[in-house]
């Protein structure tokens, strides 16, 4: 049963992480860093439930939508 669960989980994780490259687009970088992965996990209800007790090394604090918008506004003002 465990191999079936792990296969389903890894399939879901890859599918969700490939759908959500938004943090990378908003920061203007071409790399996916641990903080981007953590932010995507925390924004998805199912992944957040699975990863609630997991620590992602160098993940930091998940970016909030307000912070992303305020940074975007600062860039456009410059």
XYZ file of C-alpha atoms in Angstrom:
78
model
C 0.000 0.000 0.000
C 2.837 2.409 0.813
C 4.365 2.291 -2.710
C 0.977 3.136 -4.233
C 0.559 6.062 -1.833
C 4.068 7.367 -2.564
C 3.509 7.117 -6.325
C 0.228 9.022 -6.058
C 1.798 11.611 -3.789
C 4.824 12.196 -6.024
C 2.550 12.477 -9.057
C 0.375 15.067 -7.279
C 3.408 17.013 -6.031
C 5.037 17.224 -9.469
C 1.727 18.182 -11.082
C 1.003 20.935 -8.559
C 4.524 22.338 -8.502
C 4.640 22.537 -12.292
C 1.293 24.381 -12.376
C 2.382 27.009 -9.881
C 5.495 28.785 -11.128
C 3.889 32.101 -10.143
C 6.362 32.951 -7.343
C 9.216 32.630 -9.826
C 7.451 34.936 -12.280
C 6.699 37.572 -9.639
C 10.271 37.724 -8.364
C 11.704 37.985 -11.865
C 14.157 35.108 -11.435
C 14.662 32.060 -13.601
C 15.468 29.700 -10.734
C 13.128 27.820 -8.452
C 14.444 28.261 -4.905
C 13.286 26.485 -1.714
C 11.177 29.496 -0.710
C 9.206 29.224 -3.975
C 8.485 25.558 -3.249
C 7.434 26.335 0.330
C 5.131 29.136 -0.844
C 3.467 26.867 -3.423
C 2.969 24.135 -0.803
C 1.451 26.505 1.761
C -0.981 27.958 -0.798
C -2.298 24.507 -1.793
C -4.673 23.038 0.807
C -3.927 19.349 0.137
C -0.153 19.762 -0.055
C -0.204 21.963 3.039
C -2.029 19.206 4.957
C 0.556 16.628 3.859
C 3.569 18.869 4.553
C 2.273 20.478 7.763
C 5.053 18.951 9.909
C 7.799 19.128 7.277
C 10.608 21.695 7.304
C 12.096 22.652 3.947
C 15.740 23.552 4.383
C 16.374 27.219 3.547
C 12.660 27.589 2.786
C 12.292 30.618 5.018
C 8.846 32.102 5.496
C 6.188 31.661 2.790
C 5.632 34.821 0.783
C 2.217 36.365 1.222
C 0.164 37.803 -1.625
C 0.312 41.267 -0.040
C 4.096 41.195 0.105
C 4.320 40.075 -3.534
C 1.984 42.879 -4.618
C 3.842 45.529 -2.620
C 7.178 44.448 -4.106
C 5.646 44.531 -7.570
C 4.407 48.078 -6.914
C 7.852 49.187 -5.748
C 9.463 47.876 -8.941
C 6.964 49.698 -11.159
C 7.563 52.998 -9.321
C 11.317 52.892 -9.987
